[in-house]
PDB file of C-alpha atoms and ligand atoms in Angstrom:
ATOM      1  CA  UNK H 212      84.675  62.029-236.540  1.00 42.00           C
ATOM      2  CA  UNK H 213      82.367  59.236-237.711  1.00 46.00           C
ATOM      3  CA  UNK H 214      83.199  56.743-240.427  1.00 46.00           C
ATOM      4  CA  UNK H 215      80.695  58.471-242.689  1.00 44.00           C
ATOM      5  CA  UNK H 216      82.592  61.752-242.327  1.00 44.00           C
ATOM      6  CA  UNK H 217      85.872  60.098-243.284  1.00 45.00           C
ATOM      7  CA  UNK H 218      84.814  59.190-246.810  1.00 48.00           C
ATOM      8  CA  UNK H 219      87.138  61.644-248.523  1.00 50.00           C
ATOM      9  CA  UNK H 220      90.573  61.162-246.975  1.00 48.00           C
ATOM     10  CA  UNK H 221      91.898  64.221-245.167  1.00 42.00           C
ATOM     11  CA  UNK H 222      95.443  63.172-246.045  1.00 37.00           C
ATOM     12  CA  UNK H 223      96.159  62.380-249.673  1.00 41.00           C
ATOM     13  CA  UNK H 224      96.682  58.662-250.172  1.00 41.00           C
ATOM     14  CA  UNK H 225     100.074  57.554-251.398  1.00 40.00           C
ATOM     15  CA  UNK H 226     100.743  58.608-254.950  1.00 36.00           C
ATOM     16  CA  UNK H 227      98.298  61.503-255.043  1.00 37.00           C
ATOM     17  CA  UNK H 228      99.897  64.806-255.896  1.00 38.00           C
ATOM     18  CA  UNK H 229      99.334  67.834-253.708  1.00 35.00           C
ATOM     19  CA  UNK H 230      97.423  69.358-256.602  1.00 38.00           C
ATOM     20  CA  UNK H 231      94.853  66.564-256.535  1.00 44.00           C
ATOM     21  CA  UNK H 232      91.372  67.708-257.406  1.00 45.00           C
ATOM     22  CA  UNK H 233      89.065  68.123-254.426  1.00 55.00           C
ATOM     23  CA  UNK H 234      86.121  67.096-256.586  1.00 88.00           C
ATOM     24  CA  UNK H 235      86.028  63.694-258.210  1.00 97.00           C
ATOM     25  CA  UNK H 236      87.055  60.870-255.896  1.00 98.00           C
ATOM     26  CA  UNK H 237      87.365  57.164-256.495  1.00 98.00           C
ATOM     27  CA  UNK H 238      87.160  54.497-253.791  1.00 98.00           C
ATOM     28  CA  UNK H 239      87.693  50.905-254.905  1.00 98.00           C
ATOM     29  CA  UNK H 240      86.510  48.484-252.240  1.00 98.00           C
ATOM     30  CA  UNK H 241      86.101  44.746-251.683  1.00 98.00           C
ATOM     31  CA  UNK H 242      83.100  43.137-250.007  1.00 98.00           C
ATOM     32  CA  UNK H 243      84.661  39.753-249.286  1.00 97.00           C
ATOM     33  CA  UNK H 244      83.219  36.441-250.392  1.00 97.00           C
ATOM     34  CA  UNK H 245      80.428  35.802-247.884  1.00 95.00           C
ATOM     35  CA  UNK H 246      77.320  37.928-248.352  1.00 92.00           C
ATOM     36  CA  UNK H 247      77.426  41.112-246.243  1.00 91.00           C
ATOM     37  CA  UNK H 248      79.463  39.355-243.534  1.00 95.00           C
ATOM     38  CA  UNK H 249      82.979  40.089-244.767  1.00 96.00           C
ATOM     39  CA  UNK H 250      82.824  43.793-245.628  1.00 97.00           C
ATOM     40  CA  UNK H 251      85.051  46.070-243.555  1.00 97.00           C
ATOM     41  CA  UNK H 252      83.541  49.078-241.807  1.00 97.00           C
ATOM     42  CA  UNK H 253      85.576  51.464-243.962  1.00 98.00           C
ATOM     43  CA  UNK H 254      84.415  49.783-247.185  1.00 98.00           C
ATOM     44  CA  UNK H 255      80.776  49.905-246.032  1.00 98.00           C
ATOM     45  CA  UNK H 256      81.151  53.610-245.192  1.00 98.00           C
ATOM     46  CA  UNK H 257      82.462  54.302-248.698  1.00 98.00           C
ATOM     47  CA  UNK H 258      79.538  52.461-250.292  1.00 98.00           C
ATOM     48  CA  UNK H 259      76.993  54.350-248.196  1.00 98.00           C
ATOM     49  CA  UNK H 260      78.509  57.784-248.784  1.00 98.00           C
ATOM     50  CA  UNK H 261      79.221  57.564-252.532  1.00 98.00           C
ATOM     51  CA  UNK H 262      77.344  59.628-255.118  1.00 98.00           C
ATOM     52  CA  UNK H 263      77.445  56.610-257.414  1.00 98.00           C
ATOM     53  CA  UNK H 264      78.191  52.942-256.695  1.00 98.00           C
ATOM     54  CA  UNK H 265      79.209  50.488-259.416  1.00 98.00           C
ATOM     55  CA  UNK H 266      79.684  46.827-258.683  1.00 98.00           C
ATOM     56  CA  UNK H 267      80.877  43.470-259.984  1.00 96.00           C
ATOM     57  CA  UNK H 268      79.776  40.731-257.616  1.00 95.00           C
ATOM     58  CA  UNK H 269      78.855  37.093-258.061  1.00 88.00           C
ATOM     59  CA  UNK H 270      75.467  36.694-256.395  1.00 90.00           C
ATOM     60  CA  UNK H 271      72.056  38.407-256.352  1.00 93.00           C
ATOM     61  CA  UNK H 272      72.067  38.547-252.541  1.00 94.00           C
ATOM     62  CA  UNK H 273      75.065  40.884-252.537  1.00 95.00           C
ATOM     63  CA  UNK H 274      73.465  42.968-255.303  1.00 96.00           C
ATOM     64  CA  UNK H 275      70.347  43.418-253.187  1.00 96.00           C
ATOM     65  CA  UNK H 276      72.418  44.279-250.114  1.00 97.00           C
ATOM     66  CA  UNK H 277      74.351  46.942-252.079  1.00 98.00           C
ATOM     67  CA  UNK H 278      71.053  48.465-253.242  1.00 97.00           C
ATOM     68  CA  UNK H 279      69.926  48.760-249.626  1.00 98.00           C
ATOM     69  CA  UNK H 280      73.195  50.480-248.677  1.00 98.00           C
ATOM     70  CA  UNK H 281      73.133  52.847-251.626  1.00 98.00           C
ATOM     71  CA  UNK H 282      70.211  53.047-254.095  1.00 98.00           C
ATOM     72  CA  UNK H 283      72.501  54.414-256.851  1.00 98.00           C
ATOM     73  CA  UNK H 284      74.200  50.997-257.041  1.00 98.00           C
ATOM     74  CA  UNK H 285      74.577  49.854-260.645  1.00 98.00           C
ATOM     75  CA  UNK H 286      75.908  46.550-261.939  1.00 97.00           C
ATOM     76  CA  UNK H 287      78.890  46.538-264.276  1.00 97.00           C
ATOM     77  CA  UNK H 288      77.752  43.152-265.585  1.00 94.00           C
ATOM     78  CA  UNK H 289      76.349  44.633-268.869  1.00 94.00           C
ATOM     79  CA  UNK H 290      79.954  45.356-269.862  1.00 93.00           C
ATOM     80  CA  UNK H 291      80.317  41.605-270.351  1.00 88.00           C
ATOM     81  CA  UNK H 292      77.555  41.558-272.990  1.00 85.00           C
ATOM     82  CA  UNK H 293      78.456  41.818-276.661  1.00 80.00           C
ATOM     83  CA  UNK H 294      82.201  41.885-276.053  1.00 80.00           C
ATOM     84  CA  UNK H 295      84.238  38.884-277.033  1.00 75.00           C
ATOM     85  CA  UNK H 296      87.263  39.508-274.848  1.00 82.00           C
ATOM     86  CA  UNK H 297      87.679  40.087-271.152  1.00 81.00           C
ATOM     87  CA  UNK H 298      90.321  42.736-271.872  1.00 86.00           C
ATOM     88  CA  UNK H 299      87.848  44.909-273.819  1.00 89.00           C
ATOM     89  CA  UNK H 300      85.371  44.617-270.963  1.00 91.00           C
ATOM     90  CA  UNK H 301      87.974  45.629-268.399  1.00 92.00           C
ATOM     91  CA  UNK H 302      89.141  48.642-270.412  1.00 93.00           C
ATOM     92  CA  UNK H 303      85.536  49.796-270.927  1.00 95.00           C
ATOM     93  CA  UNK H 304      84.772  49.432-267.208  1.00 97.00           C
ATOM     94  CA  UNK H 305      87.799  51.557-266.357  1.00 97.00           C
ATOM     95  CA  UNK H 306      86.664  54.282-268.789  1.00 97.00           C
ATOM     96  CA  UNK H 307      83.140  54.209-267.366  1.00 98.00           C
ATOM     97  CA  UNK H 308      84.352  54.635-263.772  1.00 98.00           C
ATOM     98  CA  UNK H 309      86.686  57.444-264.778  1.00 98.00           C
ATOM     99  CA  UNK H 310      83.929  59.256-266.703  1.00 98.00           C
ATOM    100  CA  UNK H 311      81.961  59.554-263.459  1.00 98.00           C
ATOM    101  CA  UNK H 312      84.985  60.660-261.417  1.00 98.00           C
ATOM    102  CA  UNK H 313      85.650  63.380-264.012  1.00 97.00           C
ATOM    103  CA  UNK H 314      82.103  64.639-263.437  1.00 96.00           C
ATOM    104  CA  UNK H 315      83.215  65.526-259.901  1.00 97.00           C
ATOM    105  CA  UNK H 316      81.423  62.624-258.234  1.00 98.00           C
ATOM    106  CA  UNK H 317      82.429  60.463-255.285  1.00 98.00           C
ATOM    107  CA  UNK H 318      82.490  57.106-257.030  1.00 98.00           C
ATOM    108  CA  UNK H 319      82.688  53.774-255.229  1.00 98.00           C
ATOM    109  CA  UNK H 320      83.605  50.711-257.289  1.00 98.00           C
ATOM    110  CA  UNK H 321      82.757  47.479-255.492  1.00 98.00           C
ATOM    111  CA  UNK H 322      84.290  44.101-256.307  1.00 98.00           C
ATOM    112  CA  UNK H 323      83.837  40.803-254.537  1.00 97.00           C
ATOM    113  CA  UNK H 324      86.700  39.412-252.483  1.00 98.00           C
ATOM    114  CA  UNK H 325      89.712  41.700-252.374  1.00 98.00           C
ATOM    115  CA  UNK H 326      89.365  44.401-255.049  1.00 98.00           C
ATOM    116  CA  UNK H 327      93.043  44.219-255.938  1.00 98.00           C
ATOM    117  CA  UNK H 328      93.356  40.457-256.433  1.00 97.00           C
ATOM    118  CA  UNK H 329      92.778  39.288-260.000  1.00 94.00           C
ATOM    119  CA  UNK H 330      90.689  42.372-260.754  1.00 94.00           C
ATOM    120  CA  UNK H 331      92.230  44.194-263.689  1.00 91.00           C
ATOM    121  CA  UNK H 332      90.005  47.317-263.865  1.00 94.00           C
ATOM    122  CA  UNK H 333      90.431  48.159-260.174  1.00 97.00           C
ATOM    123  CA  UNK H 334      94.174  48.831-260.196  1.00 97.00           C
ATOM    124  CA  UNK H 335      93.925  50.482-263.585  1.00 96.00           C
ATOM    125  CA  UNK H 336      91.107  52.805-262.500  1.00 98.00           C
ATOM    126  CA  UNK H 337      92.980  53.887-259.347  1.00 98.00           C
ATOM    127  CA  UNK H 338      96.172  54.546-261.341  1.00 98.00           C
ATOM    128  CA  UNK H 339      94.298  56.465-264.062  1.00 97.00           C
ATOM    129  CA  UNK H 340      92.348  58.572-261.541  1.00 98.00           C
ATOM    130  CA  UNK H 341      95.553  59.502-259.716  1.00 98.00           C
ATOM    131  CA  UNK H 342      97.378  60.302-262.944  1.00 97.00           C
ATOM    132  CA  UNK H 343      94.560  62.695-263.815  1.00 97.00           C
ATOM    133  CA  UNK H 344      94.916  64.457-260.450  1.00 96.00           C
ATOM    134  CA  UNK H 345      91.972  62.892-258.610  1.00 97.00           C
ATOM    135  CA  UNK H 346      92.149  61.283-255.217  1.00 97.00           C
ATOM    136  CA  UNK H 347      91.721  57.527-255.344  1.00 98.00           C
ATOM    137  CA  UNK H 348      91.993  54.790-252.733  1.00 98.00           C
ATOM    138  CA  UNK H 349      91.774  51.020-252.738  1.00 98.00           C
ATOM    139  CA  UNK H 350      90.478  49.394-249.557  1.00 98.00           C
ATOM    140  CA  UNK H 351      91.313  45.718-249.002  1.00 97.00           C
ATOM    141  CA  UNK H 352      88.726  42.985-248.733  1.00 97.00           C
ATOM    142  CA  UNK H 353      88.698  39.355-247.639  1.00 98.00           C
ATOM    143  CA  UNK H 354      89.799  37.298-250.642  1.00 98.00           C
ATOM    144  CA  UNK H 355      89.001  33.720-251.619  1.00 98.00           C
ATOM    145  CA  UNK H 356      92.552  32.848-250.564  1.00 98.00           C
ATOM    146  CA  UNK H 357      91.988  34.331-247.092  1.00 98.00           C
ATOM    147  CA  UNK H 358      88.908  32.107-246.746  1.00 98.00           C
ATOM    148  CA  UNK H 359      90.916  29.116-247.989  1.00 98.00           C
ATOM    149  CA  UNK H 360      93.602  29.576-245.328  1.00 98.00           C
ATOM    150  CA  UNK H 361      90.918  29.772-242.637  1.00 98.00           C
ATOM    151  CA  UNK H 362      88.765  26.871-243.873  1.00 98.00           C
ATOM    152  CA  UNK H 363      91.638  24.486-244.628  1.00 98.00           C
ATOM    153  CA  UNK H 364      93.591  25.453-241.495  1.00 96.00           C
ATOM    154  CA  UNK H 365      96.719  26.510-243.344  1.00 94.00           C
ATOM    155  CA  UNK H 366      99.294  29.014-242.212  1.00 93.00           C
ATOM    156  CA  UNK H 367     100.931  30.187-245.468  1.00 94.00           C
ATOM    157  CA  UNK H 368     103.939  31.543-243.605  1.00 91.00           C
ATOM    158  CA  UNK H 369     104.877  28.166-242.119  1.00 86.00           C
ATOM    159  CA  UNK H 370     106.335  26.479-245.177  1.00 85.00           C
ATOM    160  CA  UNK H 371     105.868  29.298-247.664  1.00 92.00           C
ATOM    161  CA  UNK H 372     103.109  29.619-250.211  1.00 96.00           C
ATOM    162  CA  UNK H 373     103.042  30.538-253.871  1.00 97.00           C
ATOM    163  CA  UNK H 374      99.956  31.775-255.600  1.00 97.00           C
ATOM    164  CA  UNK H 375      99.323  31.984-259.342  1.00 98.00           C
ATOM    165  CA  UNK H 376      96.588  32.465-261.879  1.00 96.00           C
ATOM    166  CA  UNK H 377      96.310  29.021-263.500  1.00 97.00           C
ATOM    167  CA  UNK H 378      96.605  30.039-267.170  1.00 96.00           C
ATOM    168  CA  UNK H 379      99.456  32.431-266.444  1.00 96.00           C
ATOM    169  CA  UNK H 380     101.165  29.673-264.420  1.00 98.00           C
ATOM    170  CA  UNK H 381     101.133  27.356-267.449  1.00 97.00           C
ATOM    171  CA  UNK H 382     101.832  29.768-270.276  1.00 97.00           C
ATOM    172  CA  UNK H 383     104.760  31.525-268.624  1.00 97.00           C
ATOM    173  CA  UNK H 384     106.116  28.389-266.977  1.00 96.00           C
ATOM    174  CA  UNK H 385     106.121  30.209-263.634  1.00 97.00           C
ATOM    175  CA  UNK H 386     108.897  29.039-261.376  1.00 96.00           C
ATOM    176  CA  UNK H 387     107.631  27.437-258.198  1.00 95.00           C
ATOM    177  CA  UNK H 388     108.946  25.231-255.449  1.00 94.00           C
ATOM    178  CA  UNK H 389     106.726  22.190-254.717  1.00 95.00           C
ATOM    179  CA  UNK H 390     108.052  22.182-251.151  1.00 92.00           C
ATOM    180  CA  UNK H 391     105.946  25.330-250.664  1.00 93.00           C
ATOM    181  CA  UNK H 392     102.163  25.300-250.694  1.00 96.00           C
ATOM    182  CA  UNK H 393     100.696  26.153-254.100  1.00 98.00           C
ATOM    183  CA  UNK H 394      97.436  28.029-254.732  1.00 98.00           C
ATOM    184  CA  UNK H 395      96.044  28.132-258.272  1.00 98.00           C
ATOM    185  CA  UNK H 396      93.254  30.592-259.101  1.00 98.00           C
ATOM    186  CA  UNK H 397      90.860  30.577-262.036  1.00 95.00           C
ATOM    187  CA  UNK H 398      91.294  26.896-262.827  1.00 97.00           C
ATOM    188  CA  UNK H 399      87.694  26.845-264.071  1.00 95.00           C
ATOM    189  CA  UNK H 400      88.480  29.327-266.845  1.00 92.00           C
ATOM    190  CA  UNK H 401      91.796  27.822-267.880  1.00 94.00           C
ATOM    191  CA  UNK H 402      92.905  29.197-271.250  1.00 90.00           C
ATOM    192  CA  UNK H 403      89.707  31.207-271.595  1.00 85.00           C
ATOM    193  CA  UNK H 404      89.987  34.726-273.034  1.00 75.00           C
ATOM    194  CA  UNK H 405      86.224  35.119-273.395  1.00 70.00           C
ATOM    195  CA  UNK H 406      83.463  34.115-271.021  1.00 65.00           C
ATOM    196  CA  UNK H 407      83.021  30.368-271.433  1.00 65.00           C
ATOM    197  CA  UNK H 408      83.145  28.779-268.023  1.00 66.00           C
ATOM    198  CA  UNK H 409      83.122  25.086-268.793  1.00 74.00           C
ATOM    199  CA  UNK H 410      86.537  23.520-268.406  1.00 91.00           C
ATOM    200  CA  UNK H 411      87.342  20.771-270.913  1.00 94.00           C
ATOM    201  CA  UNK H 412      89.159  17.567-269.887  1.00 96.00           C
ATOM    202  CA  UNK H 413      91.804  18.427-272.498  1.00 96.00           C
ATOM    203  CA  UNK H 414      92.587  21.753-270.826  1.00 96.00           C
ATOM    204  CA  UNK H 415      92.645  20.230-267.348  1.00 97.00           C
ATOM    205  CA  UNK H 416      95.045  17.568-268.675  1.00 97.00           C
ATOM    206  CA  UNK H 417      97.539  20.316-269.602  1.00 97.00           C
ATOM    207  CA  UNK H 418      97.542  21.537-266.006  1.00 98.00           C
ATOM    208  CA  UNK H 419      97.772  18.073-264.484  1.00 98.00           C
ATOM    209  CA  UNK H 420     100.614  17.169-266.851  1.00 98.00           C
ATOM    210  CA  UNK H 421     102.594  20.191-265.721  1.00 97.00           C
ATOM    211  CA  UNK H 422     101.968  19.476-262.039  1.00 98.00           C
ATOM    212  CA  UNK H 423     103.021  15.849-262.486  1.00 98.00           C
ATOM    213  CA  UNK H 424     106.496  17.138-263.368  1.00 97.00           C
ATOM    214  CA  UNK H 425     106.764  18.254-259.747  1.00 97.00           C
ATOM    215  CA  UNK H 426     104.473  15.954-257.730  1.00 97.00           C
ATOM    216  CA  UNK H 427     103.657  12.222-257.713  1.00 96.00           C
ATOM    217  CA  UNK H 428     100.220  11.228-259.106  1.00 97.00           C
ATOM    218  CA  UNK H 429      98.949  10.384-255.612  1.00 97.00           C
ATOM    219  CA  UNK H 430      99.889  13.788-254.198  1.00 97.00           C
ATOM    220  CA  UNK H 431      96.903  15.333-252.389  1.00 97.00           C
ATOM    221  CA  UNK H 432      95.001  18.211-253.962  1.00 98.00           C
ATOM    222  CA  UNK H 433      92.120  20.234-252.521  1.00 98.00           C
ATOM    223  CA  UNK H 434      89.371  21.599-254.759  1.00 98.00           C
ATOM    224  CA  UNK H 435      88.021  24.561-252.826  1.00 98.00           C
ATOM    225  CA  UNK H 436      85.026  26.909-252.942  1.00 98.00           C
ATOM    226  CA  UNK H 437      84.510  29.350-250.072  1.00 98.00           C
ATOM    227  CA  UNK H 438      80.939  29.678-248.831  1.00 96.00           C
ATOM    228  CA  UNK H 439      79.154  32.658-250.346  1.00 95.00           C
ATOM    229  CA  UNK H 440      76.262  32.710-247.864  1.00 93.00           C
ATOM    230  CA  UNK H 441      76.480  32.740-244.047  1.00 92.00           C
ATOM    231  CA  UNK H 442      74.308  29.625-243.738  1.00 92.00           C
ATOM    232  CA  UNK H 443      76.428  27.545-246.148  1.00 95.00           C
ATOM    233  CA  UNK H 444      79.572  25.474-245.671  1.00 97.00           C
ATOM    234  CA  UNK H 445      82.566  25.768-247.977  1.00 98.00           C
ATOM    235  CA  UNK H 446      82.955  23.106-250.661  1.00 98.00           C
ATOM    236  CA  UNK H 447      86.120  21.125-249.935  1.00 98.00           C
ATOM    237  CA  UNK H 448      86.935  18.135-252.151  1.00 98.00           C
ATOM    238  CA  UNK H 449      90.050  16.242-251.149  1.00 98.00           C
ATOM    239  CA  UNK H 450      91.472  14.202-253.999  1.00 98.00           C
ATOM    240  CA  UNK H 451      94.812  13.445-255.642  1.00 98.00           C
ATOM    241  CA  UNK H 452      96.486  14.946-258.663  1.00 98.00           C
ATOM    242  CA  UNK H 453      95.588  11.880-260.735  1.00 97.00           C
ATOM    243  CA  UNK H 454      92.041  11.969-259.371  1.00 98.00           C
ATOM    244  CA  UNK H 455      91.289  15.554-260.455  1.00 98.00           C
ATOM    245  CA  UNK H 456      88.252  15.708-262.704  1.00 97.00           C
ATOM    246  CA  UNK H 457      86.480  18.549-264.526  1.00 97.00           C
ATOM    247  CA  UNK H 458      83.216  17.632-262.785  1.00 96.00           C
ATOM    248  CA  UNK H 459      84.756  18.901-259.513  1.00 97.00           C
ATOM    249  CA  UNK H 460      85.653  22.312-260.913  1.00 97.00           C
ATOM    250  CA  UNK H 461      83.479  25.407-261.349  1.00 95.00           C
ATOM    251  CA  UNK H 462      84.107  29.050-262.270  1.00 92.00           C
ATOM    252  CA  UNK H 463      84.781  29.861-258.603  1.00 95.00           C
ATOM    253  CA  UNK H 464      87.108  26.946-257.848  1.00 97.00           C
ATOM    254  CA  UNK H 465      90.513  27.595-256.331  1.00 98.00           C
ATOM    255  CA  UNK H 466      92.975  24.713-256.211  1.00 98.00           C
ATOM    256  CA  UNK H 467      95.204  24.115-253.194  1.00 98.00           C
ATOM    257  CA  UNK H 468      98.196  21.807-253.458  1.00 98.00           C
ATOM    258  CA  UNK H 469      99.972  21.076-250.170  1.00 96.00           C
ATOM    259  CA  UNK H 470     103.764  21.082-250.035  1.00 94.00           C
ATOM    260  CA  UNK H 471     105.953  18.062-250.622  1.00 93.00           C
ATOM    261  CA  UNK H 472     107.872  16.954-247.571  1.00 79.00           C
ATOM    262  CA  UNK H 473     109.873  19.446-245.556  1.00 66.00           C
ATOM    263  CA  UNK H 474     113.192  20.665-246.917  1.00 64.00           C
ATOM    264  CA  UNK H 475     116.418  20.033-244.984  1.00 72.00           C
ATOM    265  CA  UNK H 476     117.285  22.973-242.732  1.00 77.00           C
ATOM    266  CA  UNK H 477     120.507  24.884-243.382  1.00 80.00           C
ATOM    267  CA  UNK H 478     122.246  24.650-239.998  1.00 81.00           C
ATOM    268  CA  UNK H 479     124.953  27.116-240.984  1.00 84.00           C
ATOM    269  CA  UNK H 480     122.409  29.832-241.728  1.00 86.00           C
ATOM    270  CA  UNK H 481     120.587  28.950-238.493  1.00 83.00           C
ATOM    271  CA  UNK H 482     123.854  29.351-236.523  1.00 85.00           C
ATOM    272  CA  UNK H 483     124.513  32.733-238.111  1.00 90.00           C
ATOM    273  CA  UNK H 484     121.011  33.756-237.022  1.00 89.00           C
ATOM    274  CA  UNK H 485     121.794  32.620-233.475  1.00 88.00           C
ATOM    275  CA  UNK H 486     119.289  29.720-233.487  1.00 87.00           C
ATOM    276  CA  UNK H 487     120.571  26.680-231.519  1.00 85.00           C
ATOM    277  CA  UNK H 488     121.241  23.645-233.785  1.00 79.00           C
ATOM    278  CA  UNK H 489     119.353  21.373-231.370  1.00 80.00           C
ATOM    279  CA  UNK H 490     116.207  23.435-231.735  1.00 80.00           C
ATOM    280  CA  UNK H 491     116.341  23.269-235.536  1.00 77.00           C
ATOM    281  CA  UNK H 492     117.202  19.558-235.634  1.00 71.00           C
ATOM    282  CA  UNK H 493     114.424  18.662-233.236  1.00 73.00           C
ATOM    283  CA  UNK H 494     111.957  20.691-235.261  1.00 69.00           C
ATOM    284  CA  UNK H 495     113.101  19.128-238.526  1.00 65.00           C
ATOM    285  CA  UNK H 496     112.727  15.613-237.149  1.00 65.00           C
ATOM    286  CA  UNK H 497     109.222  16.249-235.831  1.00 66.00           C
ATOM    287  CA  UNK H 498     106.257  15.240-237.938  1.00 63.00           C
ATOM    288  CA  UNK H 499     103.612  17.815-238.838  1.00 63.00           C
ATOM    289  CA  UNK H 500     101.226  16.086-236.414  1.00 66.00           C
ATOM    290  CA  UNK H 501     103.744  16.342-233.558  1.00 67.00           C
ATOM    291  CA  UNK H 502     104.386  20.035-234.261  1.00 61.00           C
ATOM    292  CA  UNK H 503     100.648  20.672-234.210  1.00 62.00           C
ATOM    293  CA  UNK H 504     100.140  18.592-231.044  1.00 65.00           C
ATOM    294  CA  UNK H 505     102.813  20.583-229.201  1.00 61.00           C
ATOM    295  CA  UNK H 506     101.356  23.850-230.468  1.00 57.00           C
ATOM    296  CA  UNK H 507     104.629  24.804-232.196  1.00 53.00           C
ATOM    297  CA  UNK H 508     102.968  25.569-235.499  1.00 46.00           C
TER     298      UNK H 508
HETATM  299  C1  SAM Z 803      88.573  37.135-260.984  1.00 74.35           C
HETATM  300  S1  SAM Z 803      89.123  36.231-259.604  1.00 74.35           S
HETATM  301  C2  SAM Z 803      88.459  37.211-258.330  1.00 74.35           C
HETATM  302  C3  SAM Z 803      89.157  37.038-257.014  1.00 74.35           C
HETATM  303  C4  SAM Z 803      88.591  37.941-255.922  1.00 74.35           C
HETATM  304  N1  SAM Z 803      88.889  39.317-256.209  1.00 74.35           N
HETATM  305  C5  SAM Z 803      89.128  37.599-254.535  1.00 74.35           C
HETATM  306  O1  SAM Z 803      89.762  38.460-253.920  1.00 74.35           O
HETATM  307  O2  SAM Z 803      88.906  36.495-254.055  1.00 74.35           O
HETATM  308  C6  SAM Z 803      88.110  34.808-259.693  1.00 74.35           C
HETATM  309  C7  SAM Z 803      88.754  33.615-259.032  1.00 74.35           C
HETATM  310  O3  SAM Z 803      88.719  33.784-257.628  1.00 74.35           O
HETATM  311  C8  SAM Z 803      88.559  32.545-256.987  1.00 74.35           C
HETATM  312  N2  SAM Z 803      87.270  32.550-256.284  1.00 74.35           N
HETATM  313  C9  SAM Z 803      86.233  33.381-256.438  1.00 74.35           C
HETATM  314  N3  SAM Z 803      85.226  33.069-255.609  1.00 74.35           N
HETATM  315  C10 SAM Z 803      85.637  31.996-254.908  1.00 74.35           C
HETATM  316  C11 SAM Z 803      85.068  31.176-253.907  1.00 74.35           C
HETATM  317  N4  SAM Z 803      83.839  31.399-253.442  1.00 74.35           N
HETATM  318  N5  SAM Z 803      85.801  30.145-253.437  1.00 74.35           N
HETATM  319  C12 SAM Z 803      87.042  29.885-253.886  1.00 74.35           C
HETATM  320  N6  SAM Z 803      87.635  30.623-254.830  1.00 74.35           N
HETATM  321  C13 SAM Z 803      86.944  31.653-255.342  1.00 74.35           C
HETATM  322  C14 SAM Z 803      88.538  31.484-258.095  1.00 74.35           C
HETATM  323  O4  SAM Z 803      89.875  31.021-258.279  1.00 74.35           O
HETATM  324  C15 SAM Z 803      88.049  32.293-259.272  1.00 74.35           C
HETATM  325  O5  SAM Z 803      88.399  31.709-260.499  1.00 74.35           O
END
């Protein structure tokens, strides 16, 4: 069976009832960050085979590429016009996708990055389609955070990593441990419920103030933008918390804050897990550079 023939899953995806309609079908896919280069084969097959493709992407190159894969491709960008809140836009996009699924069409909704990361209408559309008895799948894509780990050379599993949407992080006082790595998304639209993308120094100050409760002012911070075109390099600005400035931040900035120094290991827990104390002690005493040099990372 070719990828093209697999477009409608033979086995119902998780959460689809046995009575699922064999007609309308929704595939929500991600195309990664870098133009055409980060789309999985299964996502590409869905785009090519769909009766209708709808997309929300950030650059004209990807739009053109989608048109070449499937000439029905239509931008969802007009849903941002004339609406003053992002929530209204997201709800309207969900309705629009569902309207086409109800017509018995194979619909493919394309989002940049991973379609399930900070994309409200994608999860909602899949849940709604399934609740109405249609088959619906979400296929993962390469997210901005995946690119960040690769470009900055970070293994999130090594010291732990917490990831938050910046406004949500502030408003709900999200609990985090500064001895883990911290990733903050959507810093460029801090506190923005509409579509303004310029970040004011006053808003950035609220974030910095909160972070200064956990880190010293000279703690390193990385302002990061993954490359969107194969010929480009990522934008990586290394600064400190006190040195952060709005001029460094755009609508696609993600902020990476490395962990504070290593926590003390719990030797009792290590013993219960059967790990020799010497091994843990030696590892704890080693600097990050030494661990990397010995390839123990
Ligand atoms: C609505 S979210 C979309 C995330 C996307 N679904 C993903 O999986 O990467 C928008 C946020 O993603 C991050 N982002 C998007 N493009 C990026 C890029 N090229 N480099 C770094 N971060 C990016 C930024 O934090 C931005 O504010």
